[in-house]
CSV table of C-alpha atoms in Angstrom, one decimal:
chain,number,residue,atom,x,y,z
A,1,UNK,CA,0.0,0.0,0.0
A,2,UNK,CA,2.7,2.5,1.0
A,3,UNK,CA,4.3,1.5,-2.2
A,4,UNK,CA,1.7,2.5,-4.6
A,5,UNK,CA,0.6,5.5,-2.4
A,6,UNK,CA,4.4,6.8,-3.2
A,7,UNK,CA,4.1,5.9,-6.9
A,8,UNK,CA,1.0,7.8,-6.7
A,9,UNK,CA,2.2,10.6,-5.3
A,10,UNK,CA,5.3,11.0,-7.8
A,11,UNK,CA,2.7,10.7,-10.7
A,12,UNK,CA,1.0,13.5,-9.0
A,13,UNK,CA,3.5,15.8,-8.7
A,14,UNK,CA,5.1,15.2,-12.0
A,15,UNK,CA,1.9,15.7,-13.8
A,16,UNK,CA,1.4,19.1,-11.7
A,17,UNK,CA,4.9,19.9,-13.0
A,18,UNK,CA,4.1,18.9,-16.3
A,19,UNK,CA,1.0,21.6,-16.2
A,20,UNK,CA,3.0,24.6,-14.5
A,21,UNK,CA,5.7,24.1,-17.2
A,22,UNK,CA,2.3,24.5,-20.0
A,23,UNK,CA,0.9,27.1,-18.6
A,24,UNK,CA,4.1,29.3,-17.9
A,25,UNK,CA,5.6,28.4,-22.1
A,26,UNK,CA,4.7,31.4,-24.2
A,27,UNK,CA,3.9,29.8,-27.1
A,28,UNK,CA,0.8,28.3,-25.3
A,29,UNK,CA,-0.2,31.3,-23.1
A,30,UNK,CA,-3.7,30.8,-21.2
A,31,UNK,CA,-4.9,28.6,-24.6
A,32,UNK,CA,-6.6,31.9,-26.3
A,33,UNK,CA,-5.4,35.0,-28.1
A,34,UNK,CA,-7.9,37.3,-26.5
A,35,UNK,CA,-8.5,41.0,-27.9
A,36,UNK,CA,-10.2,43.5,-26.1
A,37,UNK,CA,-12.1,46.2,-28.0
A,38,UNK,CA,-12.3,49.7,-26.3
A,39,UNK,CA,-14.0,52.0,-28.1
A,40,UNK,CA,-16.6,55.1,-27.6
A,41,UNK,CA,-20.0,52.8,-28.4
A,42,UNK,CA,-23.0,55.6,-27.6
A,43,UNK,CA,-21.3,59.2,-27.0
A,44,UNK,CA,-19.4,61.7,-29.4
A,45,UNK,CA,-17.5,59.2,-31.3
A,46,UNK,CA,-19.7,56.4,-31.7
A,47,UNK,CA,-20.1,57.3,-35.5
A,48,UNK,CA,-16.8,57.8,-35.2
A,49,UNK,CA,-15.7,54.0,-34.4
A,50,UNK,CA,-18.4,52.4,-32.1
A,51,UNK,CA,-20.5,50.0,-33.5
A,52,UNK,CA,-18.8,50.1,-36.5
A,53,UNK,CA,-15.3,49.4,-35.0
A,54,UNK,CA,-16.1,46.3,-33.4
A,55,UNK,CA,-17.7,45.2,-36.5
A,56,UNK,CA,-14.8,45.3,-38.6
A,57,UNK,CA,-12.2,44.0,-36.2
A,58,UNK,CA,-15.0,40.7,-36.2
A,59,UNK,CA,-14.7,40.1,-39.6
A,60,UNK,CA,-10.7,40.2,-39.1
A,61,UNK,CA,-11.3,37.8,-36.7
A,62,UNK,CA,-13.8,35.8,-39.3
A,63,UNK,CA,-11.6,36.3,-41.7
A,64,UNK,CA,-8.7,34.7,-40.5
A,65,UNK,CA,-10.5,31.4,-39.5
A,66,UNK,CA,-11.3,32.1,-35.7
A,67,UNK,CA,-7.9,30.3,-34.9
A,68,UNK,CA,-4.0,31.4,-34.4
A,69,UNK,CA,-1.4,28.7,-33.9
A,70,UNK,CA,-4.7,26.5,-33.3
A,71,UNK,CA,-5.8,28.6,-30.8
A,72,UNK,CA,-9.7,30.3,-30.6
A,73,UNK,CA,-9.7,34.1,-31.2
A,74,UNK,CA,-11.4,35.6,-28.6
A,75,UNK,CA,-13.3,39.4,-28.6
A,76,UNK,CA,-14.4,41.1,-25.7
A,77,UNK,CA,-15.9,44.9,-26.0
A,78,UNK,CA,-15.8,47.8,-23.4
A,79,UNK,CA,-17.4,51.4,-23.5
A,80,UNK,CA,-15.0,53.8,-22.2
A,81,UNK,CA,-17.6,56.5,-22.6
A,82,UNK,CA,-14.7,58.6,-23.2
A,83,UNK,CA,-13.4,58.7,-19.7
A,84,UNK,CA,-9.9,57.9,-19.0
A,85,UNK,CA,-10.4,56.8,-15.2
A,86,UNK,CA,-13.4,53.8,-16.9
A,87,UNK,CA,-10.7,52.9,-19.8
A,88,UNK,CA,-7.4,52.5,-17.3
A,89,UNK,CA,-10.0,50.1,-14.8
A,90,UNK,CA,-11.1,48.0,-17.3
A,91,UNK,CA,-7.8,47.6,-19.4
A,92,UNK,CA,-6.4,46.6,-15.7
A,93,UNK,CA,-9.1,44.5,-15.5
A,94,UNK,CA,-8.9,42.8,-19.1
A,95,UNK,CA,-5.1,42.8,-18.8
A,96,UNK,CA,-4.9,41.2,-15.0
A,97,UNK,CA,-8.2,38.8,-14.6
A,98,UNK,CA,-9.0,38.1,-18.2
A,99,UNK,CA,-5.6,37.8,-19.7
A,100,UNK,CA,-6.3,40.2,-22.9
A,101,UNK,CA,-3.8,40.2,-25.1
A,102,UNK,CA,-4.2,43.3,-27.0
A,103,UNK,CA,-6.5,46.1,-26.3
A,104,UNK,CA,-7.5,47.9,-29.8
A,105,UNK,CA,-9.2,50.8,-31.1
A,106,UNK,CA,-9.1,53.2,-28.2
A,107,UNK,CA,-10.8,55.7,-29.9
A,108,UNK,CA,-10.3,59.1,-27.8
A,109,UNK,CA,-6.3,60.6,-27.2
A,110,UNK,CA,-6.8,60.6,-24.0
A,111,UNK,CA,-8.3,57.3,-23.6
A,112,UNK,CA,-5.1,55.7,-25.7
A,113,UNK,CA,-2.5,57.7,-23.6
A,114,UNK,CA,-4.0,56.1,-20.7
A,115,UNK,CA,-4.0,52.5,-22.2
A,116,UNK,CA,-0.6,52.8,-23.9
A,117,UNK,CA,0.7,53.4,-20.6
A,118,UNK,CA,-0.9,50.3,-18.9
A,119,UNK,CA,0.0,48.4,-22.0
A,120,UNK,CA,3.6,48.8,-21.5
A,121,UNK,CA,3.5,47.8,-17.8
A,122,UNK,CA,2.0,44.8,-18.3
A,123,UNK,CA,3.8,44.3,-21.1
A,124,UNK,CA,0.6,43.6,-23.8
A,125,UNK,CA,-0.2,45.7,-26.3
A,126,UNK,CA,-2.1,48.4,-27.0
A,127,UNK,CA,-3.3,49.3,-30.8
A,128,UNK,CA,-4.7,53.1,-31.6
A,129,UNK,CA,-6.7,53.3,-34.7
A,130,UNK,CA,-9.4,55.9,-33.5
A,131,UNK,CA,-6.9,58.7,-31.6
A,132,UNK,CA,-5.1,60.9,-33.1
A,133,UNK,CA,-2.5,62.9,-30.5
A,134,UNK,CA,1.0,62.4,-31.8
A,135,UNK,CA,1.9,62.4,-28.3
A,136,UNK,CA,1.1,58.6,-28.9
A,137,UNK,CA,4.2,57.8,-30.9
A,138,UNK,CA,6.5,61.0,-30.1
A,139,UNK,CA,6.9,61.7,-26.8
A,140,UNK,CA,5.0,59.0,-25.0
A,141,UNK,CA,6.1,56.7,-27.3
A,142,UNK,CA,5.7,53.0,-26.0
A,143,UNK,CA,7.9,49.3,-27.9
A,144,UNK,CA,3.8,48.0,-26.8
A,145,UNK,CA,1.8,50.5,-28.5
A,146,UNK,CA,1.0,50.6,-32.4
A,147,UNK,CA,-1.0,54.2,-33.7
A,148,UNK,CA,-1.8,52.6,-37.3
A,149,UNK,CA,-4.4,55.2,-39.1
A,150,UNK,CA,-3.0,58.4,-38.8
A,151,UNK,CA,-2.0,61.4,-36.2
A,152,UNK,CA,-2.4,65.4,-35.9
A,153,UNK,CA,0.8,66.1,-37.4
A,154,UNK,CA,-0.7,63.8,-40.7
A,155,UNK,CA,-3.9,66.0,-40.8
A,156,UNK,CA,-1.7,69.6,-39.9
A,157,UNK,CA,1.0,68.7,-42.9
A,158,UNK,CA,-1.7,67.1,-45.2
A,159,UNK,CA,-4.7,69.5,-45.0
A,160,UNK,CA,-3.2,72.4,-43.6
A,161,UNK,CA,0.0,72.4,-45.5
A,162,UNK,CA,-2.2,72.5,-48.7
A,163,UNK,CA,-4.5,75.1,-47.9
A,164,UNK,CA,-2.0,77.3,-47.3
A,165,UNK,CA,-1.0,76.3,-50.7
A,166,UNK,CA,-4.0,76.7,-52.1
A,167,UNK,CA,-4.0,80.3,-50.8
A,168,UNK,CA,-5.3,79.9,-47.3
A,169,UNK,CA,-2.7,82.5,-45.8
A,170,UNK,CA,-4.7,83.3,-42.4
A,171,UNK,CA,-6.7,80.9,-39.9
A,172,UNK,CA,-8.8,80.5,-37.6
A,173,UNK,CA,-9.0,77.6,-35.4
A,174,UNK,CA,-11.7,75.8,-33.4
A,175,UNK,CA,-10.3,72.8,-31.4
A,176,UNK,CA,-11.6,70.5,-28.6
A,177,UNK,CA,-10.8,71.3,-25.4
A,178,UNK,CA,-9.0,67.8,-24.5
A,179,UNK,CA,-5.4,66.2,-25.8
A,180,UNK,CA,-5.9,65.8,-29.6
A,181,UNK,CA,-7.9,69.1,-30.3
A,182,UNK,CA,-4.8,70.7,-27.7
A,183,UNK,CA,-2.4,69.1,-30.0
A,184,UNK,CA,-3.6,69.9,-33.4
A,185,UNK,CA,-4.6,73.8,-32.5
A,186,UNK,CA,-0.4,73.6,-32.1
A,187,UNK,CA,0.9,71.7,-34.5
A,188,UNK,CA,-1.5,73.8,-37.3
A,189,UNK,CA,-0.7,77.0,-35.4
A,190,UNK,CA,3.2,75.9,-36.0
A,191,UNK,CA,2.3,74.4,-40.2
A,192,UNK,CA,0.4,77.2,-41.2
A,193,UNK,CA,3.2,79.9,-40.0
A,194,UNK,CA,5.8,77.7,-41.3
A,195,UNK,CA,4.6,77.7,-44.4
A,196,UNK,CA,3.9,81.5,-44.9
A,197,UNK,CA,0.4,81.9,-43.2
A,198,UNK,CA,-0.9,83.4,-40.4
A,199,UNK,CA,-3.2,82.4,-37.5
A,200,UNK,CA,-5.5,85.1,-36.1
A,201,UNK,CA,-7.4,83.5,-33.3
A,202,UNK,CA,-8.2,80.3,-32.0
A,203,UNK,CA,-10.9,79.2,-29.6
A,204,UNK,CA,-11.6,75.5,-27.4
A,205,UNK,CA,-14.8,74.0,-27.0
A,206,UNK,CA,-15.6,71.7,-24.2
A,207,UNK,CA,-16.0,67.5,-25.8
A,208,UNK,CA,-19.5,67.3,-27.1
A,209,UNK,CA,-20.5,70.7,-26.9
A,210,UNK,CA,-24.3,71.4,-27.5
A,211,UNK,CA,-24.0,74.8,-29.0
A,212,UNK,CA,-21.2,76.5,-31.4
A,213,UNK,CA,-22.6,79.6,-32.1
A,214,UNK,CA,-20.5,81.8,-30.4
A,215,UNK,CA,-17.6,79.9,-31.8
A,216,UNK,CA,-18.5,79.7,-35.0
A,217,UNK,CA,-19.1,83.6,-35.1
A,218,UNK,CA,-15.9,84.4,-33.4
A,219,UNK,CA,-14.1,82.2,-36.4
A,220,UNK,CA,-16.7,84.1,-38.7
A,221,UNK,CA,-15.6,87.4,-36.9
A,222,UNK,CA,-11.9,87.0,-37.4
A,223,UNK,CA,-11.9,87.4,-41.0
A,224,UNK,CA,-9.7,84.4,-41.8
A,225,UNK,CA,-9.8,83.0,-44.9
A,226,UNK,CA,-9.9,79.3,-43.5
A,227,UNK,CA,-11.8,78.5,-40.4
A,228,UNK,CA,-10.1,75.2,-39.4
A,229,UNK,CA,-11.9,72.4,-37.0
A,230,UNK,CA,-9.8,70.6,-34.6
A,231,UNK,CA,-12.0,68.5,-33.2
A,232,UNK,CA,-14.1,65.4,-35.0
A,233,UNK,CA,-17.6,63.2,-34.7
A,234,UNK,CA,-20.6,64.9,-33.9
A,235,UNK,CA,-18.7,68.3,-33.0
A,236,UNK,CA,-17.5,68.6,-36.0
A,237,UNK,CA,-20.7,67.3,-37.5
A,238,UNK,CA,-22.5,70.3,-35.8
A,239,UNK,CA,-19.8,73.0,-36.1
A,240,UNK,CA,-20.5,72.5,-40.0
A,241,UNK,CA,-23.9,72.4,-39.2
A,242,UNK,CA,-23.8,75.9,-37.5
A,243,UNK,CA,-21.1,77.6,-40.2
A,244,UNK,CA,-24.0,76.7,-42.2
A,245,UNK,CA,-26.8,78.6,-40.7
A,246,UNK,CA,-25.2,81.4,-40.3
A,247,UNK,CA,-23.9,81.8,-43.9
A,248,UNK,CA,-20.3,81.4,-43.0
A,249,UNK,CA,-19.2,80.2,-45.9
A,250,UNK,CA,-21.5,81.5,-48.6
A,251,UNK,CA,-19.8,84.5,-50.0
A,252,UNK,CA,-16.7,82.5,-51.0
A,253,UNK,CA,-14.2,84.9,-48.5
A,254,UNK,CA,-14.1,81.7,-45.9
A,255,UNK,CA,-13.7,78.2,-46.6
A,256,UNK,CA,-13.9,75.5,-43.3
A,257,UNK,CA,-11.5,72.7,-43.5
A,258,UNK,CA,-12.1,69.7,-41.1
A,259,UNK,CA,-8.8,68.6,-40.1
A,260,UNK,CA,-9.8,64.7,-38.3
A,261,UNK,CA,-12.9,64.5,-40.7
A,262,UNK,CA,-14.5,61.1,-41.9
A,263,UNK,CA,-16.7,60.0,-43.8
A,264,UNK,CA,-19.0,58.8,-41.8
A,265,UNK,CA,-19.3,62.7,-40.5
A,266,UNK,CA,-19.8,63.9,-44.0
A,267,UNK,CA,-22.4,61.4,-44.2
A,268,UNK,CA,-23.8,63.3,-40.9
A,269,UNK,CA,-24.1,66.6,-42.1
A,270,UNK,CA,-25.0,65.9,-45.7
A,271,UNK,CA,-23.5,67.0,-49.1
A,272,UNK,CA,-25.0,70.3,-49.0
A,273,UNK,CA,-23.4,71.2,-45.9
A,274,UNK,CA,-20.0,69.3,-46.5
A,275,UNK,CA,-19.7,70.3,-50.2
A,276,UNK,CA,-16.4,71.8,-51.1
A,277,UNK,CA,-14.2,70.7,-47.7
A,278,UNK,CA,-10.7,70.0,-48.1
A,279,UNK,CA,-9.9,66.8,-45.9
A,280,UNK,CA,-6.9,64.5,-45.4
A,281,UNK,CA,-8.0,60.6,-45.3
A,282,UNK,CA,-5.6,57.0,-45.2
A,283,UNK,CA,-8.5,55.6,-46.9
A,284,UNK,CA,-11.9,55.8,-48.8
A,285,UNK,CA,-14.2,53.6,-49.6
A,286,UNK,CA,-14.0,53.8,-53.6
A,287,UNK,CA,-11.0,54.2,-54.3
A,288,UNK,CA,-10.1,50.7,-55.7
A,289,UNK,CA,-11.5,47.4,-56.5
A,290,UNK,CA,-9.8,45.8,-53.1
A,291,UNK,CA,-11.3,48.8,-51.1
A,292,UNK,CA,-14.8,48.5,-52.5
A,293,UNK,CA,-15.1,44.8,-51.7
A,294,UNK,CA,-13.8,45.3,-48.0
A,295,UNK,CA,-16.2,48.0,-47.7
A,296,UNK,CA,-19.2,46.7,-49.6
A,297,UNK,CA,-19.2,43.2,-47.4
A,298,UNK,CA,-19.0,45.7,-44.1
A,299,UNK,CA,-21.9,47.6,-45.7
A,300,UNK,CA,-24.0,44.6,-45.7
A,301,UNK,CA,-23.6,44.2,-41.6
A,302,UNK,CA,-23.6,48.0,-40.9
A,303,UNK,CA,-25.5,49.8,-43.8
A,304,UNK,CA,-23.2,52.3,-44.2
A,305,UNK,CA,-19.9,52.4,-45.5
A,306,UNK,CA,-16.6,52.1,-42.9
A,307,UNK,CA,-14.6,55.3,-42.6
A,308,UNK,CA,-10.5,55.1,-41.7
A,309,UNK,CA,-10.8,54.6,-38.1
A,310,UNK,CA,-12.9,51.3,-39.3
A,311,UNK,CA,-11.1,50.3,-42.2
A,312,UNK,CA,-8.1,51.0,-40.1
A,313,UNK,CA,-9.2,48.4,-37.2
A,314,UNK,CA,-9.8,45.5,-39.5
A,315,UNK,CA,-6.0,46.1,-40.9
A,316,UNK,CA,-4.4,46.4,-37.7
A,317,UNK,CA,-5.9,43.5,-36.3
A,318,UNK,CA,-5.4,41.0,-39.5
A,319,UNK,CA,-1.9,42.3,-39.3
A,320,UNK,CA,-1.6,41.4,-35.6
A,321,UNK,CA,-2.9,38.0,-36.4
A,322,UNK,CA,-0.3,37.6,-39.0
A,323,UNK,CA,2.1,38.8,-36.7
A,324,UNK,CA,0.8,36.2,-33.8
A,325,UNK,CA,1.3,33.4,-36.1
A,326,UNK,CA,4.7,34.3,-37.7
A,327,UNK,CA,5.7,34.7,-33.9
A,328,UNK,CA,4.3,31.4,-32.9
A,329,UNK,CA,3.3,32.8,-29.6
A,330,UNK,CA,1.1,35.7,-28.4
A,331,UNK,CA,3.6,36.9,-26.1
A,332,UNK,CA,3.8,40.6,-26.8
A,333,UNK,CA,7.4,41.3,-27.7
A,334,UNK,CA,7.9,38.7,-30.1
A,335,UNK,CA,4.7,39.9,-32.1
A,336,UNK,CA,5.3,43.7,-31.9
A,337,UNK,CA,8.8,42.6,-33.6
A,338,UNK,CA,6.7,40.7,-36.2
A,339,UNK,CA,4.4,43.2,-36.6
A,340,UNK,CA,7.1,45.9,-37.1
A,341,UNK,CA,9.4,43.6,-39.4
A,342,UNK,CA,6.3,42.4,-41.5
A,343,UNK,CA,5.2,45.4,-44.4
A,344,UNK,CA,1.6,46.3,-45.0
A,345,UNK,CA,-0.3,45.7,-48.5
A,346,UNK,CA,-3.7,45.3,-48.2
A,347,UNK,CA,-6.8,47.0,-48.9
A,348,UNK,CA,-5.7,50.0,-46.3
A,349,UNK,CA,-2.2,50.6,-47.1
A,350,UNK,CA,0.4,50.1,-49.7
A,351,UNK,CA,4.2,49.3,-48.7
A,352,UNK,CA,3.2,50.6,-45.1
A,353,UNK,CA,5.5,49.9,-42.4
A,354,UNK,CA,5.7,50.1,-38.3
A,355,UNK,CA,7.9,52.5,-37.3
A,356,UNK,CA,10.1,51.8,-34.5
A,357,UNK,CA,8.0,54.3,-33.0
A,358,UNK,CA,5.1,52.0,-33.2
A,359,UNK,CA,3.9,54.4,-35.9
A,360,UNK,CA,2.6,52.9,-38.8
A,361,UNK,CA,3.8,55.1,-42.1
A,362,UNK,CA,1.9,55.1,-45.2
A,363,UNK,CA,0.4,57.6,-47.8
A,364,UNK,CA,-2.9,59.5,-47.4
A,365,UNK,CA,-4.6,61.5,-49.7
A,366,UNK,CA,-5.9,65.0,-49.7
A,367,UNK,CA,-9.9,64.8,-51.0
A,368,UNK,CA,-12.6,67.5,-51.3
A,369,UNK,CA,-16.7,66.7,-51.0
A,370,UNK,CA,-18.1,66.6,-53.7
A,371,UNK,CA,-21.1,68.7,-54.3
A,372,UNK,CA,-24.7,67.2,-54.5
A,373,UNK,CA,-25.2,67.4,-57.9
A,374,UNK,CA,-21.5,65.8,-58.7
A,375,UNK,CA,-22.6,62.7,-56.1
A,376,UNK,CA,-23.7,59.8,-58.3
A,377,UNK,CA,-24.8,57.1,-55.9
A,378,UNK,CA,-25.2,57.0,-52.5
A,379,UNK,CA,-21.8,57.1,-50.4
A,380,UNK,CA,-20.2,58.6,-53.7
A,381,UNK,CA,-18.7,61.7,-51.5
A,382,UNK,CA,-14.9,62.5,-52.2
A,383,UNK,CA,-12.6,63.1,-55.0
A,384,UNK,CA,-9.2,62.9,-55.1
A,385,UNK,CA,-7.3,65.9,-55.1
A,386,UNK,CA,-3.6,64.8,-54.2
A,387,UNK,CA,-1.6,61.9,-53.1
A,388,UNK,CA,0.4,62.7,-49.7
A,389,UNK,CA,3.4,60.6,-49.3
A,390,UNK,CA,4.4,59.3,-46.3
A,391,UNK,CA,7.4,61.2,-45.6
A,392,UNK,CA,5.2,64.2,-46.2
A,393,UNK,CA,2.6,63.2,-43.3
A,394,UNK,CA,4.9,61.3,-40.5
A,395,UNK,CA,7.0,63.0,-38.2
A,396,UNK,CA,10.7,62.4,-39.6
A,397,UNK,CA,12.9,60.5,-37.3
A,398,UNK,CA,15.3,63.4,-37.1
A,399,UNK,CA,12.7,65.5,-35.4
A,400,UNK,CA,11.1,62.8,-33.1
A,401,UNK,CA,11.1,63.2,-29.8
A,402,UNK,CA,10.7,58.8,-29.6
A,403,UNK,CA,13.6,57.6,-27.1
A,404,UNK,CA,12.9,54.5,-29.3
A,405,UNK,CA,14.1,56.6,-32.1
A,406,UNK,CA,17.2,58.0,-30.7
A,407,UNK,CA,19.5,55.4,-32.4
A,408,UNK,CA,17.6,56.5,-35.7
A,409,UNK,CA,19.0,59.5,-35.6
C-alpha cells in the first residue's frame, strides 16, 4: 500500500509539473489569443468607431478562421464613454483577470494615452486606430503600442499644409478642449506659420459641446480665410452644421476645412453642408476594386460604409494576427517585432511599415466633397485631389522626440 501510495504521489506531482511548465511556455499562453475592443459605443465618437469598430475587427477575426497557432480568437468589447479613469480600470481588469492580449481601437487621445501606458507595464499591447494625438508615438512613445491610421501632425501637414498652398494665408482655429484638439490647435498653429500663413485666433470648446454659435461667429468674426476644425464626430458634425446657418461660408471669402474629418461625419451633415471641404484621409471607400469589396461586405452588416478609423481596425488586427502566427506565440514582444518587421499591403495601405516608434507610415490623400449634384450614388462623396506621401505626413525621425528613435538618428 505505501508502495503504490508513493508511486501515486510522484505521478501526482510530475503531472502538476508537467501543467506549470504548460501554462508558464509562451507559445501556449492561457490557450486563447484574446483581444479586447475599447471603443466610444454611444457618446461623441460612436459614429466615429463604435459599433462600426467592433464590426470590422470581427470580420478580421472571421476572416482569419477564428484560430491562431490553433488557438480560438477571442473578442471582448468595453465602452470607455470617453473617460480615462473607466478605460485605465477596465484595461487593468482585461489585462490582469482576463488575460487580454491586445486592447485595440481606443478611440479618444486621452483614452489611448492612458491605455498605452498600462500596456507597456503589463507588457501587452495596445493598438490606436481611432486617436489621433501624436503624443502617442513621439513623446509618450511606448515598444507596446502601435497608432496605425494616422496622427495630428498627418492632418496639420496634409490639409493644412495645402491650404495654405491653395491660398489659405490666415486661420482661424476651433479645437476640442481635450489632448488631440490641444495638439492639433499647435501643430497647425506651428504648419500654417511655417509655411507663410498666419493664424488670427483660435478658440476651445468643451467635448461634445451642445452649442457653437458663439464659436463659429468668433471664427466668422476673425476674418480668416480658412476656419479650421480641430476637433471630429458629432462636434465637428454640428460646427458644419452651425457655419451653415449662419452663412459662413456663402460668400466665397471663408472656406472651413475639417482637419480629423470622416466619412461617416460627412455622411452626418450631408453634401449640402459638407460640399467643397478639403480633408486628409488614409482611406476611402471607392478608391479601388480591393477597397470596394472590404467595404461593400461591411456595408451589408452595418449599412453604411466604414470610414479610416474602421477600415483601419480590420488592418491592424489581421496584421496582428499575422504577426501572432509568424511569432508562434502571443507573447507581446515577439509579435510587436513581427508586426514591425512584416510590411503592410492590403486594402488600407500600400508598402506601409511600423515604425520603431510604433507608428505605422503610409500615404494618405488630400480629398474634397463633392457637391450634391457631382454625387452619383449614394456614399459617392470624395474626390481625389492629391496623393500625400508618407514622408510628407509622419513625423521624420530626425525630429522625433521617440527615445525609441534616438538610435535613428
Amino acid at each position: 500500500m505505501k508502495k503504490h501510495a508513493v508511486t501515486a504521489a510522484i505521478s501526482m506531482f510530475a503531472l502538476v509539473a508537467s501543467s506549470c511548465a504548460f501554462a508558464q511556455d509562451p507559445k501556449i499562453s492561457d490557450g486563447v489569443v484574446k483581444i479586447g475592443i475599447l471603443t466610444d459605443m454611444s457618446g461623441n465618437y460612436s459614429e466615429f468607431a463604435g459599433p462600426g469598430a467592433v464590426a470590422a475587427i470581427k470580420m478580421a477575426v472571421a476572416d482569419f478562421g477564428g484560430k491562431v497557432l490553433g488557438k480560438p480568437i477571442e473578442v471582448v468589447v468595453a465602452d470607455h464613454q470617453n473617460k480615462t479613469d473607466i478605460a485605465a480600470t477596465k484595461a487593468r481588469e482585461w489585462f490582469d483577470t482576463q488575460n487580454v492580449d491586445v486592447i485595440a481601437d481606443l478611440t479618444n487621445s486621452s483614452v489611448a494615452l492612458a491605455v498605452s501606458h498600462i500596456a507597456k507595464e503589463k507588457n501587452r499591447i495596445a493598438i490606436v486606430a481611432g486617436a489621433m494625438t501624436e503624443r502617442l508615438t513621439n513623446e509618450e512613445c511606448s515598444p507596446n503600442t502601435v497608432q496605425y491610421v494616422a496622427d495630428s501632425y498627418a492632418f496639420a501637414n496634409g490639409t493644412g499644409k495645402s491650404m495654405v498652398d491653395r491660398g489659405g494665408k490666415t486661420w482661424f482655429i476651433l479645437a476640442a478642449d481635450y489632448a488631440f484638439g490641444t495638439l492639433m490647435l499647435d501643430r497647425l498653429t506651428t504648419t500654417v506659420t511655417q509655411n507663410g500663413g498666419k493664424v488670427l485666433g483660435s478658440v476651445k470648446h468643451p467635448l461634445g459641446a451642445s452649442d457653437f454659435s458663439s464659436f463659429m461667429l468668433q471664427g466668422q468674426a476673425s476674418g480668416a480665410t480658412v476656419i479650421g476644425l480641430a476637433n471630429a464626430g458629432v462636434d465637428t458634425v454640428n460646427a458644419m452644421k452651425t457655419a451653415q446657418e449662419f452663412g459662413i461660408t456663402k460668400d466665397g471669402k471663408q472656406s472651413i476645412v475639417g482637419l480629423a474629418t470622416m466619412i461617416t461625419d460627412v455622411n452626418g451633415m450631408g453634401l449640402s453642408v459638407a460640399q467643397g471641404m478639403l480633408l486628409t484621409d488614409p482611406f476611402y471607400w471607392d478608391m479601388n476594386d480591393e477597397t470596394r469589396s472590404f467595404s461593400k461586405r461591411y456595408f451589408e452588416k452595418m449599412k453604411k460604409m466604414p470610414n479610416s478609423v474602421q477600415a483601419g481596425d480590420y488592418s491592424s488586427i489581421m496584421h496582428y494576427l499575422k504577426a501572432v502566427e509568424a511569432a508562434g506565440t502571443d507573447e507581446a514582444g515577439p509579435v510587436m517585432k513581427k508586426m514591425r518587421e512584416m510590411p503592410i499591403n492590403d486594402f488600407f495601405a500600400k508598402n506601409g511599415r511600423i515604425r520603431e516608434d510604433g507608428r505605422m507610415v503610409h500615404d494618405m490623400y488630400l480629398f474634397q466633397v463633392k457637391s450634391p449634384a457631382e454625387s452619383k450614388h449614394p456614399w459617392d462623396y470624395y474626390k481625389l485631389i492629391k496623393v500625400l506621401p508618407a514622408d510628407t505626413v509622419t513625423i521624420p525621425v530626425n525630429k522625433s522626440r521617440c527615445p525609441l528613435l534616438q538610435t535613428k538618428t
